[in-house]
Amino acid sequence: MSLTGAAKLAGIIGWPVAQSLSPRLHSYWLNKTGIDGAFVPLPVQQENFSTVVRALMLAGFKGVSVTIPHKEAAFAICHESDLAARAAGAVNLLIFHDKGRIEGRNSDASGLGASLRENLAPNAIRGKSTVLLGAGGAARAVAVALHDLGASEIRIVNRSRGRADQLAAALSPHITPKLTVFDQSDWPKAANGAALLVHATSAGMKGARSLDIALDPLPKTAAICDIVYNPLETPLLKRARAAGFTVIDGLGMLMHQGVPAFEAFFGVAPKVTPELRRYLEKALASGT
Ligand SMILES: NC(=O)c1ccc[n+]([C@@H]2O[C@H](COP(=O)([O-])OP(=O)(O)OC[C@H]3O[C@@H](n4cnc5c(N)ncnc54)[C@H](OP(=O)(O)O)[C@@H]3O)[C@@H](O)[C@H]2O)c1
């Protein structure tokens, strides 16, 4: 990569950020397209978020991808936002426009939607009941994606019931599927007849224990998606694959959420290809 003085600049802001695959993803596309630009990791602590964003705007950055713990703070500083961002109350993409105007988007939702469309039959979810495990930041984006795919119901199951209730209350003005909260102990009821299960807790991430839920209450025809992508095959997906369910890993969501970001930063819509997937799988396997 060779940069000129006119290179377009963008990055990912988070704390920590060293584990993020986004610099790999955007650098891959920059190399493919030959664009004069760079995408850099920006490790920034919570209390410095808005100062750093202002400084990046002054330094001519085109925008930033946003990860934990800044997604809600990023939403709060936007002058305009898309429906997914408003429903989620969080953004993962800030685009810097002229005169200090900041646009926020939540492309986690569209990224998951694109990944599910790629892996499931058309209308596989339309009019169907779905189950969402988790009620954190990512779960909000998942709910928006399920709304976009036409699910009739989202059954929310979370370790802390209160957080699931809050999620349902926050989402209900924005999305159409019926939102039903189940206690974890009612998991078999939540799973009954569901067309899709999306796991959106941080359990099962590298170094964290996996959720120990039984899969037999789900219909054999259900698909199981885990948005955790490190490890790529989580213990949940491993069990699901062995039991014969259709499985979808979290890398598709990650790749697709990067598409609108790259286009906004660098002016070209990049492609999600099997070669890109292999490249990122290799990066994940090598732990870099
Ligand atoms: N593929 C992608 O592109 C993509 C994008 C965004 C996020 N993600 C992944 O999504 C996951 C969640 O991220 P987040 O931002 O939503 O995190 P978060 O806001 O911190 O929420 C964490 C969620 O996990 C639950 N949880 C944590 N440990 C648990 C355990 N041991 N047992 C049961 N539930 C547990 C929490 O339940 P409580 O409410 O009870 O604490 C909460 O619902 C992360 O692994 C992240 O990497 C992937």
Short mmCIF file of C-alpha atoms and ligand atoms in Angstrom, two decimals:
data_model
loop_
_atom_site.label_atom_id
_atom_site.label_comp_id
_atom_site.label_asym_id
_atom_site.label_seq_id
_atom_site.Cartn_x
_atom_site.Cartn_y
_atom_site.Cartn_z
CA MET A 1 0.00 0.00 0.00
CA SER A 2 1.38 3.37 -0.96
CA LEU A 3 -0.35 6.52 0.33
CA THR A 4 -0.22 10.01 -1.14
CA GLY A 5 -0.80 13.23 0.77
CA ALA A 6 -4.39 13.18 -0.50
CA ALA A 7 -5.21 9.71 0.93
CA LYS A 8 -8.74 9.24 2.28
CA LEU A 9 -8.68 8.32 5.98
CA ALA A 10 -11.06 6.29 8.15
CA GLY A 11 -10.78 3.90 11.07
CA ILE A 12 -12.46 1.91 13.81
CA ILE A 13 -12.91 3.47 17.22
CA GLY A 14 -13.32 1.19 20.25
CA TRP A 15 -11.78 0.04 23.54
CA PRO A 16 -10.18 -2.38 23.23
CA VAL A 17 -9.82 -2.51 19.47
CA ALA A 18 -6.82 -4.79 18.89
CA GLN A 19 -9.14 -7.81 18.46
CA SER A 20 -11.15 -6.15 15.67
CA LEU A 21 -11.12 -7.71 12.21
CA SER A 22 -12.31 -4.45 10.60
CA PRO A 23 -8.80 -3.12 9.75
CA ARG A 24 -8.14 -6.42 7.94
CA LEU A 25 -11.48 -6.20 6.14
CA HIS A 26 -11.06 -2.62 4.92
CA SER A 27 -7.37 -3.05 4.06
CA TYR A 28 -8.29 -6.05 1.93
CA TRP A 29 -10.81 -3.95 -0.01
CA LEU A 30 -8.39 -0.99 -0.25
CA ASN A 31 -5.77 -3.28 -1.78
CA LYS A 32 -8.32 -4.85 -4.18
CA THR A 33 -9.63 -1.50 -5.37
CA GLY A 34 -6.26 0.30 -5.39
CA ILE A 35 -7.83 3.27 -3.61
CA ASP A 36 -5.49 5.85 -2.11
CA GLY A 37 -6.75 5.45 1.44
CA ALA A 38 -6.14 3.94 4.88
CA PHE A 39 -8.30 2.42 7.62
CA VAL A 40 -6.66 2.43 11.05
CA PRO A 41 -7.45 1.06 14.52
CA LEU A 42 -8.28 3.85 16.99
CA PRO A 43 -8.09 2.60 20.61
CA VAL A 44 -10.03 5.26 22.54
CA GLN A 45 -11.30 5.11 26.12
CA GLN A 46 -14.93 5.94 26.86
CA GLU A 47 -14.28 9.37 28.41
CA ASN A 48 -12.29 10.53 25.37
CA PHE A 49 -14.78 9.47 22.71
CA SER A 50 -16.33 12.82 21.72
CA THR A 51 -13.00 14.69 21.93
CA VAL A 52 -11.39 12.18 19.59
CA VAL A 53 -14.32 12.25 17.15
CA ARG A 54 -14.07 16.05 16.95
CA ALA A 55 -10.32 15.80 16.37
CA LEU A 56 -10.75 13.19 13.64
CA MET A 57 -13.24 15.45 11.87
CA LEU A 58 -10.79 18.34 12.07
CA ALA A 59 -8.05 16.07 10.70
CA GLY A 60 -10.16 15.33 7.62
CA PHE A 61 -11.24 11.75 8.37
CA LYS A 62 -14.20 10.61 6.25
CA GLY A 63 -15.74 8.79 9.20
CA VAL A 64 -15.28 5.89 11.59
CA SER A 65 -16.65 2.45 12.28
CA VAL A 66 -17.68 2.20 15.93
CA THR A 67 -17.42 -0.74 18.29
CA ILE A 68 -17.81 -1.50 22.01
CA PRO A 69 -18.18 0.56 24.21
CA HIS A 70 -19.00 3.59 22.05
CA LYS A 71 -22.06 2.58 19.99
CA GLU A 72 -24.60 4.39 22.20
CA ALA A 73 -22.39 7.50 22.64
CA ALA A 74 -21.95 7.58 18.88
CA PHE A 75 -25.73 7.55 18.39
CA ALA A 76 -26.05 10.46 20.81
CA ILE A 77 -23.73 12.74 18.78
CA CYS A 78 -25.38 12.14 15.36
CA HIS A 79 -27.27 14.92 13.61
CA GLU A 80 -29.12 12.35 11.51
CA SER A 81 -29.54 8.57 11.69
CA ASP A 82 -31.26 5.69 9.89
CA LEU A 83 -34.21 3.65 11.16
CA ALA A 84 -31.98 0.79 12.34
CA ALA A 85 -29.92 3.20 14.42
CA ARG A 86 -33.00 4.79 15.98
CA ALA A 87 -34.53 1.39 16.79
CA ALA A 88 -31.26 0.11 18.23
CA GLY A 89 -30.36 3.39 19.97
CA ALA A 90 -26.85 2.67 18.75
CA VAL A 91 -24.70 3.14 15.65
CA ASN A 92 -21.66 1.30 14.34
CA LEU A 93 -20.91 3.78 11.58
CA LEU A 94 -20.30 7.54 11.75
CA ILE A 95 -19.95 9.46 8.49
CA PHE A 96 -18.45 12.94 8.69
CA HIS A 97 -20.03 15.46 6.32
CA ASP A 98 -19.29 19.14 5.59
CA LYS A 99 -19.80 21.81 8.24
CA GLY A 100 -19.43 19.36 11.13
CA ARG A 101 -22.57 17.35 10.29
CA ILE A 102 -22.42 13.73 11.53
CA GLU A 103 -24.54 10.95 10.04
CA GLY A 104 -24.98 7.72 12.02
CA ARG A 105 -26.03 4.33 10.70
CA ASN A 106 -26.46 0.89 12.17
CA SER A 107 -25.11 -1.44 9.51
CA ASP A 108 -24.97 -4.41 11.95
CA ALA A 109 -28.68 -4.83 11.19
CA SER A 110 -28.32 -4.69 7.40
CA GLY A 111 -25.16 -6.82 7.65
CA LEU A 112 -26.98 -9.61 9.46
CA GLY A 113 -29.94 -9.28 7.06
CA ALA A 114 -27.62 -9.71 4.05
CA SER A 115 -25.94 -12.73 5.65
CA LEU A 116 -29.28 -14.40 6.44
CA ARG A 117 -30.55 -13.72 2.90
CA GLU A 118 -27.39 -15.29 1.50
CA ASN A 119 -27.79 -18.44 3.59
CA LEU A 120 -31.55 -19.03 3.77
CA ALA A 121 -34.24 -19.66 1.17
CA PRO A 122 -36.16 -16.54 0.05
CA ASN A 123 -38.94 -15.75 2.54
CA ALA A 124 -37.64 -18.41 4.97
CA ILE A 125 -38.38 -16.03 7.86
CA ARG A 126 -41.35 -14.08 6.47
CA GLY A 127 -44.39 -14.58 8.71
CA LYS A 128 -42.45 -16.93 11.01
CA SER A 129 -41.56 -16.99 14.69
CA THR A 130 -37.90 -16.44 15.54
CA VAL A 131 -35.87 -16.63 18.75
CA LEU A 132 -33.31 -14.06 19.83
CA LEU A 133 -30.86 -15.09 22.55
CA GLY A 134 -29.41 -12.01 24.25
CA ALA A 135 -30.51 -8.46 24.98
CA GLY A 136 -27.32 -6.40 24.63
CA GLY A 137 -26.28 -3.93 21.93
CA ALA A 138 -25.96 -6.51 19.16
CA ALA A 139 -29.36 -8.05 20.01
CA ARG A 140 -31.01 -4.73 19.11
CA ALA A 141 -29.52 -4.83 15.63
CA VAL A 142 -30.54 -8.48 15.28
CA ALA A 143 -34.16 -7.57 16.07
CA VAL A 144 -34.12 -4.89 13.35
CA ALA A 145 -32.75 -7.44 10.85
CA LEU A 146 -35.53 -9.91 11.76
CA HIS A 147 -38.08 -7.11 11.26
CA ASP A 148 -36.55 -6.35 7.83
CA LEU A 149 -36.85 -10.04 6.87
CA GLY A 150 -40.55 -10.04 7.76
CA ALA A 151 -40.55 -12.21 10.91
CA SER A 152 -43.95 -12.21 12.59
CA GLU A 153 -42.59 -12.74 16.10
CA ILE A 154 -39.32 -12.31 17.97
CA ARG A 155 -39.08 -14.30 21.19
CA ILE A 156 -36.40 -12.76 23.38
CA VAL A 157 -34.56 -14.94 25.89
CA ASN A 158 -31.86 -13.37 28.06
CA ARG A 159 -29.97 -14.26 31.23
CA SER A 160 -31.30 -11.10 32.93
CA ARG A 161 -35.04 -10.94 32.37
CA GLY A 162 -35.13 -7.19 33.14
CA ARG A 163 -32.79 -6.37 30.26
CA ALA A 164 -34.95 -8.43 27.87
CA ASP A 165 -38.06 -6.52 29.01
CA GLN A 166 -36.24 -3.22 28.46
CA LEU A 167 -35.18 -4.33 24.99
CA ALA A 168 -38.74 -5.27 24.03
CA ALA A 169 -40.06 -1.93 25.32
CA ALA A 170 -37.38 0.05 23.46
CA LEU A 171 -37.91 -1.80 20.18
CA SER A 172 -41.70 -2.00 20.06
CA PRO A 173 -42.33 1.56 18.76
CA HIS A 174 -39.95 0.92 15.84
CA ILE A 175 -40.51 -2.61 14.55
CA THR A 176 -43.53 -4.70 13.56
CA PRO A 177 -42.85 -8.29 14.75
CA LYS A 178 -44.61 -9.25 17.99
CA LEU A 179 -42.03 -9.11 20.80
CA THR A 180 -42.39 -11.77 23.49
CA VAL A 181 -40.03 -12.15 26.44
CA PHE A 182 -39.37 -15.60 27.92
CA ASP A 183 -37.48 -16.53 31.08
CA GLN A 184 -34.45 -18.71 30.41
CA SER A 185 -36.22 -21.55 32.23
CA ASP A 186 -38.98 -21.34 29.56
CA TRP A 187 -36.50 -21.96 26.74
CA PRO A 188 -38.37 -25.03 25.39
CA LYS A 189 -41.53 -22.90 24.99
CA ALA A 190 -39.56 -20.13 23.27
CA ALA A 191 -37.97 -22.61 20.87
CA ASN A 192 -41.20 -24.39 19.97
CA GLY A 193 -42.01 -23.98 16.25
CA ALA A 194 -39.33 -21.30 15.62
CA ALA A 195 -37.91 -20.99 12.10
CA LEU A 196 -34.68 -19.34 13.19
CA LEU A 197 -32.59 -18.95 16.33
CA VAL A 198 -30.09 -16.09 16.47
CA HIS A 199 -27.53 -16.26 19.25
CA ALA A 200 -26.44 -12.70 20.19
CA THR A 201 -24.93 -13.08 23.65
CA SER A 202 -21.20 -12.87 24.24
CA ALA A 203 -21.15 -16.42 25.65
CA GLY A 204 -19.07 -18.74 23.44
CA MET A 205 -16.61 -16.00 22.44
CA LYS A 206 -12.96 -17.02 22.65
CA GLY A 207 -12.22 -17.45 26.34
CA ALA A 208 -15.89 -17.35 27.46
CA ARG A 209 -18.08 -20.33 28.31
CA SER A 210 -20.75 -21.26 25.81
CA LEU A 211 -24.50 -21.28 26.53
CA ASP A 212 -25.60 -24.73 27.50
CA ILE A 213 -29.05 -24.76 25.86
CA ALA A 214 -30.69 -27.93 24.56
CA LEU A 215 -31.35 -27.82 20.82
CA ASP A 216 -34.03 -30.52 20.65
CA PRO A 217 -36.95 -28.15 21.47
CA LEU A 218 -36.27 -26.45 18.10
CA PRO A 219 -37.91 -27.88 14.95
CA LYS A 220 -35.42 -29.93 12.92
CA THR A 221 -36.01 -27.50 10.04
CA ALA A 222 -34.88 -24.46 12.06
CA ALA A 223 -31.76 -22.52 11.13
CA ILE A 224 -29.29 -21.48 13.83
CA CYS A 225 -27.18 -18.35 13.45
CA ASP A 226 -24.42 -17.39 15.87
CA ILE A 227 -23.24 -13.78 15.45
CA VAL A 228 -20.11 -14.50 17.51
CA TYR A 229 -17.32 -14.93 14.93
CA ASN A 230 -14.30 -15.63 17.13
CA PRO A 231 -14.13 -18.61 17.17
CA LEU A 232 -15.85 -18.97 13.82
CA GLU A 233 -17.33 -22.32 14.75
CA THR A 234 -18.63 -21.65 18.25
CA PRO A 235 -19.50 -24.59 20.52
CA LEU A 236 -23.19 -23.80 19.83
CA LEU A 237 -22.72 -24.00 16.05
CA LYS A 238 -20.67 -27.17 16.41
CA ARG A 239 -23.51 -28.86 18.29
CA ALA A 240 -26.09 -27.47 15.86
CA ARG A 241 -24.16 -28.72 12.81
CA ALA A 242 -23.74 -32.17 14.38
CA ALA A 243 -27.49 -32.29 15.08
CA GLY A 244 -28.29 -31.54 11.42
CA PHE A 245 -29.52 -27.93 11.68
CA THR A 246 -28.75 -25.33 9.01
CA VAL A 247 -26.02 -23.17 10.56
CA ILE A 248 -24.87 -19.62 9.82
CA ASP A 249 -21.73 -18.16 11.39
CA GLY A 250 -21.03 -14.54 12.37
CA LEU A 251 -18.47 -13.76 9.66
CA GLY A 252 -21.13 -13.05 7.02
CA MET A 253 -22.64 -10.34 9.25
CA LEU A 254 -19.21 -8.84 9.87
CA MET A 255 -18.29 -8.73 6.18
CA HIS A 256 -21.63 -7.29 5.07
CA GLN A 257 -21.77 -4.61 7.80
CA GLY A 258 -18.49 -3.29 6.37
CA VAL A 259 -19.90 -2.69 2.87
CA PRO A 260 -21.81 0.58 3.54
CA ALA A 261 -18.92 1.81 5.71
CA PHE A 262 -16.33 1.28 2.97
CA GLU A 263 -18.59 2.91 0.40
CA ALA A 264 -19.19 5.94 2.63
CA PHE A 265 -15.47 6.35 3.45
CA PHE A 266 -13.89 5.57 0.10
CA GLY A 267 -16.64 6.07 -2.50
CA VAL A 268 -16.76 2.54 -3.96
CA ALA A 269 -19.11 -0.33 -3.05
CA PRO A 270 -16.84 -3.31 -2.24
CA LYS A 271 -17.70 -6.96 -2.84
CA VAL A 272 -18.19 -9.74 -0.31
CA THR A 273 -16.59 -12.76 -1.97
CA PRO A 274 -15.54 -16.30 -1.05
CA GLU A 275 -11.92 -15.10 -1.38
CA LEU A 276 -12.54 -12.40 1.26
CA ARG A 277 -14.11 -14.99 3.57
CA ARG A 278 -11.08 -17.28 3.18
CA TYR A 279 -8.75 -14.35 3.89
CA LEU A 280 -10.59 -13.44 7.12
CA GLU A 281 -10.90 -17.09 8.18
CA LYS A 282 -7.11 -17.35 7.87
CA ALA A 283 -6.63 -14.16 9.92
CA LEU A 284 -8.95 -15.54 12.61
CA ALA A 285 -7.18 -18.91 12.65
CA SER A 286 -3.78 -17.25 13.04
CA GLY A 287 -5.13 -15.03 15.84
CA THR A 288 -3.99 -11.79 14.18
N1 LIG B 1 -20.81 -10.73 13.67
C1 LIG B 1 -20.79 -9.45 13.88
O1 LIG B 1 -20.60 -8.64 12.97
C2 LIG B 1 -21.06 -8.92 15.26
C3 LIG B 1 -21.48 -7.59 15.43
C4 LIG B 1 -21.73 -7.13 16.73
C5 LIG B 1 -21.55 -7.98 17.81
N2 LIG B 1 -21.13 -9.26 17.60
C6 LIG B 1 -20.95 -10.17 18.75
O2 LIG B 1 -22.13 -10.21 19.50
C7 LIG B 1 -21.84 -10.55 20.86
C8 LIG B 1 -22.64 -9.67 21.80
O3 LIG B 1 -22.23 -8.34 21.66
P1 LIG B 1 -23.00 -7.12 22.39
O4 LIG B 1 -22.41 -5.87 21.84
O5 LIG B 1 -24.47 -7.31 22.32
O6 LIG B 1 -22.54 -7.33 23.91
P2 LIG B 1 -23.27 -6.73 25.22
O7 LIG B 1 -24.02 -5.48 24.89
O8 LIG B 1 -22.21 -6.70 26.25
O9 LIG B 1 -24.38 -7.85 25.61
C9 LIG B 1 -23.97 -9.12 26.04
C10 LIG B 1 -25.15 -10.06 26.08
O10 LIG B 1 -24.66 -11.36 26.36
C11 LIG B 1 -25.32 -11.87 27.55
N3 LIG B 1 -24.35 -12.73 28.25
C12 LIG B 1 -23.06 -12.46 28.50
N4 LIG B 1 -22.49 -13.52 29.12
C13 LIG B 1 -23.46 -14.46 29.28
C14 LIG B 1 -23.48 -15.76 29.85
N5 LIG B 1 -22.40 -16.32 30.39
N6 LIG B 1 -24.66 -16.44 29.82
C15 LIG B 1 -25.77 -15.90 29.26
N7 LIG B 1 -25.79 -14.67 28.70
C16 LIG B 1 -24.65 -13.96 28.71
C17 LIG B 1 -25.73 -10.64 28.32
O11 LIG B 1 -26.76 -11.01 29.21
P3 LIG B 1 -27.14 -10.07 30.48
O12 LIG B 1 -28.03 -9.01 29.95
O13 LIG B 1 -27.81 -10.99 31.41
O14 LIG B 1 -25.83 -9.53 31.02
C18 LIG B 1 -26.20 -9.76 27.16
O15 LIG B 1 -27.47 -10.17 26.68
C19 LIG B 1 -20.32 -10.41 20.99
O16 LIG B 1 -19.75 -11.69 20.97
C20 LIG B 1 -19.90 -9.67 19.73
O17 LIG B 1 -18.61 -10.02 19.28
C21 LIG B 1 -20.90 -9.75 16.36
#
